[in-house]
PDB file of C-alpha atoms in Angstrom:
ATOM      1  CA  MET A   1      73.131  97.847 113.420  1.00 69.00           C
ATOM      2  CA  CYS A   2      72.458 100.196 116.950  1.00 68.00           C
ATOM      3  CA  LYS A   3      69.890 102.674 115.994  1.00 69.00           C
ATOM      4  CA  ASN A   4      71.071 104.869 118.483  1.00 77.00           C
ATOM      5  CA  LYS A   5      74.660 104.959 118.419  1.00 88.00           C
ATOM      6  CA  PRO A   6      75.280 103.709 121.869  1.00 93.00           C
ATOM      7  CA  TYR A   7      79.365 104.545 121.809  1.00 96.00           C
ATOM      8  CA  LYS A   8      78.986 107.820 119.729  1.00 95.00           C
ATOM      9  CA  GLU A   9      80.980 110.778 121.253  1.00 96.00           C
ATOM     10  CA  SER A  10      82.627 107.919 124.029  1.00 97.00           C
ATOM     11  CA  ILE A  11      86.106 108.337 124.975  1.00 97.00           C
ATOM     12  CA  ILE A  12      87.498 104.468 124.960  1.00 98.00           C
ATOM     13  CA  SER A  13      91.150 103.457 126.311  1.00 98.00           C
ATOM     14  CA  ILE A  14      93.212 101.153 124.817  1.00 98.00           C
ATOM     15  CA  THR A  15      96.308 100.204 127.396  1.00 97.00           C
ATOM     16  CA  THR A  16      99.989 100.980 125.626  1.00 97.00           C
ATOM     17  CA  LYS A  17     103.411 100.851 125.202  1.00 94.00           C
ATOM     18  CA  HIS A  18     103.829 100.544 121.423  1.00 96.00           C
ATOM     19  CA  ALA A  19     101.230 102.968 119.863  1.00 96.00           C
ATOM     20  CA  LYS A  20      98.541 100.680 119.256  1.00 97.00           C
ATOM     21  CA  ALA A  21      96.124 103.377 119.068  1.00 97.00           C
ATOM     22  CA  LEU A  22      97.070 104.306 115.716  1.00 97.00           C
ATOM     23  CA  ALA A  23      95.811 101.095 114.331  1.00 98.00           C
ATOM     24  CA  VAL A  24      92.773 101.210 116.307  1.00 98.00           C
ATOM     25  CA  ALA A  25      91.304 104.400 116.709  1.00 98.00           C
ATOM     26  CA  PRO A  26      90.552 104.808 112.484  1.00 98.00           C
ATOM     27  CA  PRO A  27      87.985 101.974 112.394  1.00 98.00           C
ATOM     28  CA  PHE A  28      86.386 102.886 115.918  1.00 98.00           C
ATOM     29  CA  LYS A  29      86.086 106.406 114.546  1.00 97.00           C
ATOM     30  CA  LYS A  30      84.279 104.872 111.510  1.00 97.00           C
ATOM     31  CA  TRP A  31      82.068 102.855 113.177  1.00 97.00           C
ATOM     32  CA  LEU A  32      81.373 104.377 116.625  1.00 97.00           C
ATOM     33  CA  GLU A  33      81.681 107.614 115.935  1.00 96.00           C
ATOM     34  CA  ALA A  34      84.168 107.153 119.623  1.00 97.00           C
ATOM     35  CA  THR A  35      87.359 108.731 120.107  1.00 98.00           C
ATOM     36  CA  VAL A  36      90.584 106.042 121.355  1.00 98.00           C
ATOM     37  CA  VAL A  37      92.837 107.609 123.742  1.00 97.00           C
ATOM     38  CA  GLU A  38      96.469 105.490 124.760  1.00 97.00           C
ATOM     39  CA  TYR A  39      96.675 104.595 128.524  1.00 95.00           C
ATOM     40  CA  ALA A  40     100.437 104.614 128.615  1.00 93.00           C
ATOM     41  CA  ALA A  41     101.549 101.684 131.010  1.00 93.00           C
ATOM     42  CA  ASP A  42     104.209  99.670 131.360  1.00 92.00           C
ATOM     43  CA  THR A  43     103.175  96.414 130.042  1.00 94.00           C
ATOM     44  CA  ASP A  44     106.466  94.796 129.853  1.00 90.00           C
ATOM     45  CA  GLN A  45     105.529  93.668 133.247  1.00 90.00           C
ATOM     46  CA  LEU A  46     103.815  91.402 131.770  1.00 92.00           C
ATOM     47  CA  GLY A  47     106.198  89.925 129.334  1.00 88.00           C
ATOM     48  CA  THR A  48     108.845  91.001 125.936  1.00 90.00           C
ATOM     49  CA  PHE A  49     109.079  89.303 122.893  1.00 86.00           C
ATOM     50  CA  SER A  50     113.203  89.130 123.570  1.00 86.00           C
ATOM     51  CA  GLY A  51     113.311  87.155 126.683  1.00 83.00           C
ATOM     52  CA  GLU A  52     114.246  89.699 129.492  1.00 83.00           C
ATOM     53  CA  LEU A  53     110.936  89.262 131.552  1.00 86.00           C
ATOM     54  CA  GLU A  54     108.840  86.120 130.713  1.00 86.00           C
ATOM     55  CA  ARG A  55     105.283  85.924 130.203  1.00 88.00           C
ATOM     56  CA  THR A  56     103.454  83.308 132.993  1.00 91.00           C
ATOM     57  CA  LEU A  57      99.872  84.612 131.755  1.00 93.00           C
ATOM     58  CA  SER A  58      97.720  83.133 128.792  1.00 94.00           C
ATOM     59  CA  PRO A  59      97.182  85.921 125.843  1.00 94.00           C
ATOM     60  CA  LEU A  60      94.095  86.650 127.118  1.00 96.00           C
ATOM     61  CA  GLU A  61      95.037  86.957 130.734  1.00 96.00           C
ATOM     62  CA  CYS A  62      97.758  89.577 129.537  1.00 96.00           C
ATOM     63  CA  ALA A  63      94.773  91.182 127.553  1.00 96.00           C
ATOM     64  CA  LYS A  64      92.516  91.123 130.713  1.00 96.00           C
ATOM     65  CA  THR A  65      95.340  92.615 132.569  1.00 96.00           C
ATOM     66  CA  LYS A  66      95.945  95.183 131.156  1.00 96.00           C
ATOM     67  CA  CYS A  67      92.645  96.203 130.680  1.00 94.00           C
ATOM     68  CA  SER A  68      92.426  96.314 134.240  1.00 94.00           C
ATOM     69  CA  TRP A  69      94.910  99.217 134.939  1.00 96.00           C
ATOM     70  CA  SER A  70      92.795 101.595 133.088  1.00 94.00           C
ATOM     71  CA  GLN A  71      90.050 103.540 135.380  1.00 88.00           C
ATOM     72  CA  HIS A  72      87.728 104.695 131.621  1.00 93.00           C
ATOM     73  CA  GLU A  73      84.706 102.954 131.604  1.00 96.00           C
ATOM     74  CA  LEU A  74      85.295 101.642 127.756  1.00 98.00           C
ATOM     75  CA  SER A  75      88.551 100.272 127.978  1.00 98.00           C
ATOM     76  CA  MET A  76      90.531  97.657 125.696  1.00 98.00           C
ATOM     77  CA  ALA A  77      93.529  96.056 125.799  1.00 97.00           C
ATOM     78  CA  SER A  78      95.647  93.872 122.649  1.00 96.00           C
ATOM     79  CA  GLU A  79      97.753  91.079 123.278  1.00 96.00           C
ATOM     80  CA  GLY A  80      99.854  89.011 120.519  1.00 95.00           C
ATOM     81  CA  SER A  81     101.740  86.123 119.900  1.00 94.00           C
ATOM     82  CA  PHE A  82     103.744  83.573 117.701  1.00 93.00           C
ATOM     83  CA  GLY A  83     104.105  80.513 116.695  1.00 89.00           C
ATOM     84  CA  PRO A  84     102.800  77.633 114.370  1.00 87.00           C
ATOM     85  CA  HIS A  85      99.291  77.453 112.944  1.00 79.00           C
ATOM     86  CA  PRO A  86      97.255  75.436 115.134  1.00 74.00           C
ATOM     87  CA  ALA A  87      95.943  74.364 111.932  1.00 66.00           C
ATOM     88  CA  ALA A  88      99.243  73.924 109.627  1.00 64.00           C
ATOM     89  CA  GLY A  89     102.072  73.707 111.941  1.00 63.00           C
ATOM     90  CA  PHE A  90     104.637  74.521 109.276  1.00 74.00           C
ATOM     91  CA  ALA A  91     103.508  77.975 108.962  1.00 85.00           C
ATOM     92  CA  ILE A  92     103.869  80.452 111.257  1.00 92.00           C
ATOM     93  CA  CYS A  93     101.535  82.500 112.393  1.00 94.00           C
ATOM     94  CA  ASN A  94     100.841  86.008 114.889  1.00 96.00           C
ATOM     95  CA  HIS A  95      97.512  85.419 116.775  1.00 96.00           C
ATOM     96  CA  GLU A  96      96.227  88.625 118.491  1.00 97.00           C
ATOM     97  CA  ILE A  97      93.756  89.133 120.641  1.00 97.00           C
ATOM     98  CA  LEU A  98      91.547  92.159 121.186  1.00 98.00           C
ATOM     99  CA  TYR A  99      89.377  92.470 124.796  1.00 98.00           C
ATOM    100  CA  PHE A 100      87.074  94.981 125.481  1.00 98.00           C
ATOM    101  CA  ILE A 101      85.269  95.555 128.291  1.00 97.00           C
ATOM    102  CA  ASP A 102      82.170  97.629 128.717  1.00 97.00           C
ATOM    103  CA  LYS A 103      81.742  98.680 132.695  1.00 95.00           C
ATOM    104  CA  LYS A 104      78.341 100.603 132.248  1.00 93.00           C
ATOM    105  CA  ARG A 105      76.498  98.426 130.421  1.00 94.00           C
ATOM    106  CA  GLY A 106      78.477  95.391 132.498  1.00 94.00           C
ATOM    107  CA  PHE A 107      80.324  93.404 129.980  1.00 95.00           C
ATOM    108  CA  ASP A 108      82.879  92.418 127.471  1.00 96.00           C
ATOM    109  CA  LEU A 109      84.327  91.029 124.153  1.00 96.00           C
ATOM    110  CA  THR A 110      87.121  89.375 123.217  1.00 96.00           C
ATOM    111  CA  LEU A 111      88.033  88.955 119.421  1.00 97.00           C
ATOM    112  CA  SER A 112      90.942  86.958 118.321  1.00 95.00           C
ATOM    113  CA  SER A 113      92.457  86.495 114.474  1.00 95.00           C
ATOM    114  CA  ILE A 114      95.514  84.238 113.222  1.00 94.00           C
ATOM    115  CA  SER A 115      97.449  85.684 110.328  1.00 94.00           C
ATOM    116  CA  PRO A 116     100.109  84.032 108.509  1.00 93.00           C
ATOM    117  CA  ASN A 117     101.110  86.792 107.158  1.00 95.00           C
ATOM    118  CA  THR A 118     103.992  88.029 109.739  1.00 97.00           C
ATOM    119  CA  ASN A 119     108.442  88.135 109.633  1.00 97.00           C
ATOM    120  CA  PHE A 120     108.129  86.512 112.845  1.00 97.00           C
ATOM    121  CA  ALA A 121     111.983  84.840 112.855  1.00 97.00           C
ATOM    122  CA  SER A 122     115.386  84.734 114.701  1.00 97.00           C
ATOM    123  CA  HIS A 123     118.755  83.504 113.226  1.00 98.00           C
ATOM    124  CA  ILE A 124     121.982  82.883 115.265  1.00 98.00           C
ATOM    125  CA  THR A 125     125.597  83.891 113.043  1.00 98.00           C
ATOM    126  CA  GLU A 126     129.169  84.888 113.630  1.00 97.00           C
ATOM    127  CA  SER A 127     128.682  86.338 109.565  1.00 98.00           C
ATOM    128  CA  LEU A 128     127.701  90.012 109.171  1.00 98.00           C
ATOM    129  CA  ASP A 129     127.003  89.317 105.393  1.00 98.00           C
ATOM    130  CA  ASP A 130     124.920  86.660 106.619  1.00 98.00           C
ATOM    131  CA  ALA A 131     123.019  88.679 108.986  1.00 98.00           C
ATOM    132  CA  LYS A 132     122.165  91.285 106.816  1.00 98.00           C
ATOM    133  CA  GLN A 133     121.031  88.707 103.933  1.00 98.00           C
ATOM    134  CA  PHE A 134     118.175  87.865 107.271  1.00 98.00           C
ATOM    135  CA  ALA A 135     117.685  91.590 108.077  1.00 98.00           C
ATOM    136  CA  GLU A 136     116.509  91.825 104.527  1.00 98.00           C
ATOM    137  CA  LYS A 137     114.553  88.677 104.353  1.00 98.00           C
ATOM    138  CA  ALA A 138     112.873  89.772 107.993  1.00 98.00           C
ATOM    139  CA  LEU A 139     111.739  93.223 106.061  1.00 98.00           C
ATOM    140  CA  PHE A 140     114.640  95.170 107.709  1.00 98.00           C
ATOM    141  CA  PRO A 141     115.089  98.279 108.138  1.00 98.00           C
ATOM    142  CA  SER A 142     111.023  99.143 107.665  1.00 98.00           C
ATOM    143  CA  HIS A 143     110.672  96.530 110.294  1.00 98.00           C
ATOM    144  CA  ALA A 144     112.935  96.595 113.296  1.00 98.00           C
ATOM    145  CA  ILE A 145     115.493  94.081 114.595  1.00 98.00           C
ATOM    146  CA  ILE A 146     116.759  93.073 118.150  1.00 98.00           C
ATOM    147  CA  ILE A 147     120.692  92.025 118.215  1.00 98.00           C
ATOM    148  CA  ARG A 148     122.285  90.618 121.427  1.00 97.00           C
ATOM    149  CA  PRO A 149     125.181  88.489 122.244  1.00 97.00           C
ATOM    150  CA  ASN A 150     124.648  85.047 121.185  1.00 97.00           C
ATOM    151  CA  LYS A 151     126.565  83.262 124.690  1.00 95.00           C
ATOM    152  CA  PRO A 152     126.532  87.180 126.477  1.00 94.00           C
ATOM    153  CA  THR A 153     129.731  87.424 128.828  1.00 92.00           C
ATOM    154  CA  LYS A 154     127.690  90.029 130.685  1.00 89.00           C
ATOM    155  CA  PRO A 155     124.001  89.947 131.170  1.00 87.00           C
ATOM    156  CA  GLY A 156     122.141  92.491 130.074  1.00 85.00           C
ATOM    157  CA  THR A 157     123.555  93.267 126.737  1.00 92.00           C
ATOM    158  CA  ILE A 158     120.950  93.657 124.199  1.00 96.00           C
ATOM    159  CA  PHE A 159     120.103  96.237 121.643  1.00 97.00           C
ATOM    160  CA  LYS A 160     116.253  96.627 120.244  1.00 97.00           C
ATOM    161  CA  GLY A 161     114.206  98.923 118.183  1.00 97.00           C
ATOM    162  CA  ILE A 162     117.239  98.550 115.795  1.00 98.00           C
ATOM    163  CA  THR A 163     115.901 100.477 112.323  1.00 98.00           C
ATOM    164  CA  SER A 164     119.155 101.562 110.374  1.00 98.00           C
ATOM    165  CA  TRP A 165     121.861  99.945 108.914  1.00 98.00           C
ATOM    166  CA  GLU A 166     124.027 101.982 110.953  1.00 98.00           C
ATOM    167  CA  ALA A 167     122.677 101.027 114.505  1.00 98.00           C
ATOM    168  CA  PHE A 168     122.776  97.345 112.451  1.00 98.00           C
ATOM    169  CA  LEU A 169     126.284  97.442 112.222  1.00 98.00           C
ATOM    170  CA  GLU A 170     127.326  99.151 115.220  1.00 98.00           C
ATOM    171  CA  ALA A 171     125.165  96.508 117.477  1.00 98.00           C
ATOM    172  CA  PHE A 172     126.173  93.196 115.751  1.00 98.00           C
ATOM    173  CA  THR A 173     129.663  94.592 115.695  1.00 97.00           C
ATOM    174  CA  ASN A 174     129.457  95.291 120.305  1.00 97.00           C
ATOM    175  CA  SER A 175     126.995  91.695 120.173  1.00 97.00           C
ATOM    176  CA  GLN A 176     129.816  90.244 118.645  1.00 97.00           C
ATOM    177  CA  LYS A 177     132.683  91.316 120.689  1.00 96.00           C
ATOM    178  CA  GLN A 178     130.450  90.397 123.767  1.00 96.00           C
ATOM    179  CA  SER A 179     129.672  87.274 122.743  1.00 97.00           C
ATOM    180  CA  GLU A 180     131.661  83.932 124.668  1.00 95.00           C
ATOM    181  CA  ASP A 181     131.771  81.786 121.157  1.00 96.00           C
ATOM    182  CA  GLY A 182     131.707  85.093 118.537  1.00 96.00           C
ATOM    183  CA  LYS A 183     128.043  84.666 117.743  1.00 97.00           C
ATOM    184  CA  VAL A 184     125.543  87.203 117.612  1.00 98.00           C
ATOM    185  CA  PHE A 185     121.643  86.541 117.512  1.00 98.00           C
ATOM    186  CA  LEU A 186     119.135  88.262 115.664  1.00 98.00           C
ATOM    187  CA  GLN A 187     115.761  88.233 116.202  1.00 98.00           C
ATOM    188  CA  THR A 188     112.810  90.558 114.427  1.00 98.00           C
ATOM    189  CA  ASP A 189     110.851  93.427 116.670  1.00 98.00           C
ATOM    190  CA  MET A 190     107.262  91.988 117.256  1.00 97.00           C
ATOM    191  CA  ARG A 191     106.391  94.952 119.185  1.00 97.00           C
ATOM    192  CA  ALA A 192     103.506  96.366 117.321  1.00 97.00           C
ATOM    193  CA  ASN A 193     104.719 100.080 117.143  1.00 97.00           C
ATOM    194  CA  PHE A 194     108.174  98.716 115.512  1.00 98.00           C
ATOM    195  CA  ASN A 195     106.694  95.673 113.493  1.00 98.00           C
ATOM    196  CA  PRO A 196     104.079  97.499 110.732  1.00 98.00           C
ATOM    197  CA  LEU A 197     102.881  93.541 109.989  1.00 98.00           C
ATOM    198  CA  ARG A 198     101.425  93.327 113.125  1.00 98.00           C
ATOM    199  CA  MET A 199      99.959  96.514 113.652  1.00 98.00           C
ATOM    200  CA  GLN A 200      98.596  96.324 110.438  1.00 98.00           C
ATOM    201  CA  HIS A 201      96.616  92.738 111.438  1.00 98.00           C
ATOM    202  CA  ILE A 202      95.845  94.909 115.057  1.00 98.00           C
ATOM    203  CA  GLY A 203      93.847  97.326 112.442  1.00 98.00           C
ATOM    204  CA  GLU A 204      92.264  94.275 110.951  1.00 98.00           C
ATOM    205  CA  LEU A 205      91.071  92.641 113.823  1.00 98.00           C
ATOM    206  CA  ALA A 206      90.171  95.995 115.755  1.00 98.00           C
ATOM    207  CA  GLU A 207      87.658  97.076 112.440  1.00 98.00           C
ATOM    208  CA  LYS A 208      85.979  93.685 113.378  1.00 97.00           C
ATOM    209  CA  LEU A 209      85.491  94.420 117.265  1.00 98.00           C
ATOM    210  CA  ALA A 210      84.151  97.890 115.700  1.00 97.00           C
ATOM    211  CA  GLN A 211      82.092  96.574 114.019  1.00 97.00           C
ATOM    212  CA  ARG A 212      80.253  93.745 116.341  1.00 96.00           C
ATOM    213  CA  LEU A 213      80.251  96.368 118.638  1.00 97.00           C
ATOM    214  CA  ALA A 214      78.307  98.218 115.895  1.00 96.00           C
ATOM    215  CA  SER A 215      76.145  95.779 115.585  1.00 96.00           C
ATOM    216  CA  ALA A 216      73.011  95.669 118.202  1.00 94.00           C
ATOM    217  CA  CYS A 217      71.204  92.349 119.712  1.00 94.00           C
ATOM    218  CA  VAL A 218      67.360  92.099 117.905  1.00 89.00           C
ATOM    219  CA  GLN A 219      66.123  90.882 121.066  1.00 92.00           C
ATOM    220  CA  CYS A 220      67.243  93.800 123.629  1.00 92.00           C
ATOM    221  CA  GLN A 221      69.933  96.126 121.502  1.00 92.00           C
ATOM    222  CA  GLN A 222      72.665  95.799 123.362  1.00 94.00           C
ATOM    223  CA  PRO A 223      75.678  96.264 121.283  1.00 96.00           C
ATOM    224  CA  GLY A 224      78.209  93.561 120.790  1.00 95.00           C
ATOM    225  CA  TRP A 225      76.032  91.169 119.170  1.00 96.00           C
ATOM    226  CA  GLY A 226      77.822  88.579 116.337  1.00 95.00           C
ATOM    227  CA  ILE A 227      79.082  84.932 116.305  1.00 93.00           C
ATOM    228  CA  LYS A 228      79.519  83.895 119.698  1.00 90.00           C
ATOM    229  CA  LYS A 229      80.529  80.302 118.762  1.00 90.00           C
ATOM    230  CA  TRP A 230      80.459  77.439 115.596  1.00 90.00           C
ATOM    231  CA  GLN A 231      79.032  73.945 115.706  1.00 91.00           C
ATOM    232  CA  ARG A 232      81.125  71.364 113.505  1.00 91.00           C
ATOM    233  CA  GLY A 233      79.207  68.844 111.047  1.00 89.00           C
ATOM    234  CA  LEU A 234      79.308  70.351 107.694  1.00 91.00           C
ATOM    235  CA  GLU A 235      78.394  67.268 105.269  1.00 88.00           C
ATOM    236  CA  CYS A 236      80.770  65.280 102.853  1.00 89.00           C
ATOM    237  CA  ASN A 237      79.688  66.525  99.044  1.00 85.00           C
ATOM    238  CA  LEU A 238      80.004  63.304  97.990  1.00 87.00           C
ATOM    239  CA  CYS A 239      79.088  60.195 100.768  1.00 90.00           C
ATOM    240  CA  LYS A 240      76.944  63.020 102.380  1.00 88.00           C
ATOM    241  CA  GLU A 241      79.098  61.707 106.176  1.00 87.00           C
ATOM    242  CA  GLU A 242      79.449  64.854 108.364  1.00 88.00           C
ATOM    243  CA  THR A 243      82.789  66.263 108.864  1.00 88.00           C
ATOM    244  CA  ASP A 244      84.936  68.655 111.214  1.00 88.00           C
ATOM    245  CA  LEU A 245      84.381  71.491 108.516  1.00 90.00           C
ATOM    246  CA  ILE A 246      81.782  73.913 110.427  1.00 88.00           C
ATOM    247  CA  ARG A 247      78.223  74.009 109.516  1.00 90.00           C
ATOM    248  CA  TYR A 248      76.389  76.039 111.807  1.00 91.00           C
ATOM    249  CA  GLU A 249      77.547  79.867 112.947  1.00 92.00           C
ATOM    250  CA  ILE A 250      75.711  80.349 116.347  1.00 94.00           C
ATOM    251  CA  TYR A 251      75.183  84.489 117.014  1.00 95.00           C
ATOM    252  CA  GLY A 252      74.437  86.132 120.474  1.00 95.00           C
ATOM    253  CA  CYS A 253      73.535  89.092 122.464  1.00 94.00           C
ATOM    254  CA  THR A 254      77.113  90.195 125.088  1.00 92.00           C
ATOM    255  CA  LEU A 255      74.528  90.014 127.606  1.00 91.00           C
ATOM    256  CA  CYS A 256      70.803  88.166 127.024  1.00 93.00           C
ATOM    257  CA  PRO A 257      70.717  84.797 126.614  1.00 93.00           C
ATOM    258  CA  TYR A 258      68.949  85.428 123.182  1.00 95.00           C
ATOM    259  CA  GLU A 259      70.699  83.297 120.043  1.00 94.00           C
ATOM    260  CA  GLU A 260      70.263  82.740 116.322  1.00 95.00           C
ATOM    261  CA  ILE A 261      71.711  79.634 114.555  1.00 93.00           C
ATOM    262  CA  VAL A 262      72.767  79.809 111.338  1.00 92.00           C
ATOM    263  CA  ASP A 263      72.929  76.644 109.314  1.00 90.00           C
ATOM    264  CA  LEU A 264      76.139  77.352 106.612  1.00 85.00           C
ATOM    265  CA  SER A 265      74.735  73.898 104.666  1.00 82.00           C
ATOM    266  CA  LEU A 266      71.596  76.064 103.722  1.00 80.00           C
ATOM    267  CA  ASP A 267      73.184  78.121 100.759  1.00 76.00           C
ATOM    268  CA  GLY A 268      74.196  74.815  99.518  1.00 76.00           C
ATOM    269  CA  LYS A 269      77.026  74.515 100.894  1.00 83.00           C
ATOM    270  CA  LEU A 270      79.218  70.924 101.249  1.00 88.00           C
ATOM    271  CA  ALA A 271      82.869  70.242 102.605  1.00 88.00           C
ATOM    272  CA  ASP A 272      85.238  68.663  99.805  1.00 87.00           C
ATOM    273  CA  PRO A 273      85.585  64.952  99.968  1.00 88.00           C
ATOM    274  CA  ALA A 274      89.571  65.859 100.830  1.00 88.00           C
ATOM    275  CA  TYR A 275      88.301  66.963 104.447  1.00 86.00           C
ATOM    276  CA  CYS A 276      86.031  63.763 104.906  1.00 89.00           C
ATOM    277  CA  HIS A 277      87.215  61.020 107.008  1.00 89.00           C
ATOM    278  CA  SER A 278      85.083  58.330 105.136  1.00 87.00           C
ATOM    279  CA  CYS A 279      86.281  59.613 101.679  1.00 88.00           C
ATOM    280  CA  ASN A 280      89.773  60.087 102.797  1.00 83.00           C
ATOM    281  CA  PRO A 281      91.030  58.540 105.753  1.00 72.00           C
TER     282      PRO A 281
END
């Protein structure tokens, strides 16, 4: 841990339109004794989950762009995306990125996390009962829904941030009337302030980032010491051949070149033969 608490009583901004400080502020206060404030900006300019504006930048580029809008010496931003899990394509996951920049010390730090704990989904229907079943499965009304005509008769018709059954019924009825095929398109509202599951994931990632910033390099005492990369090659428990599982964790500094390598196999950890290309080709 950093003995001198470099971020104590610091002000750290998070660029957001969707109240993300609610998730980020508590762990930063707990681990760093720092205060997180929101830098309000129209982050929808970089793309929307509902598709009115397409995101043309990568998630990391989006987070960096948001961060650059703030004039604070200490700032951060997050960006989320949803899609198939990289290791299990059949499962939908939430991929969150938190990007932090310390202009005074001259470093930046990016942490990311993948969670299968999401309600991300969409549905097309002409039946109100069917629409209600979809909404309930998507954790409505605690998690908001977006409704619009499936084939709109005029552009721009969309109802976002729906959190009550009264608003749900009104949006469904109006969308159906304005749809050429009489069908309605429903999707989960993935904006953080309308989606508690996503807000929880952001908070969990913020906890890891705050802990990382509270850790000092053993060589130069720079904050942000932690895992920088991994190296595969964990041996199979049966045939001792190398597998694609992680064997080495490489810890490093955010500024100086000092690194430490941790060999996970030294603790007796070996790969299950199920992950071995020789034992399970």
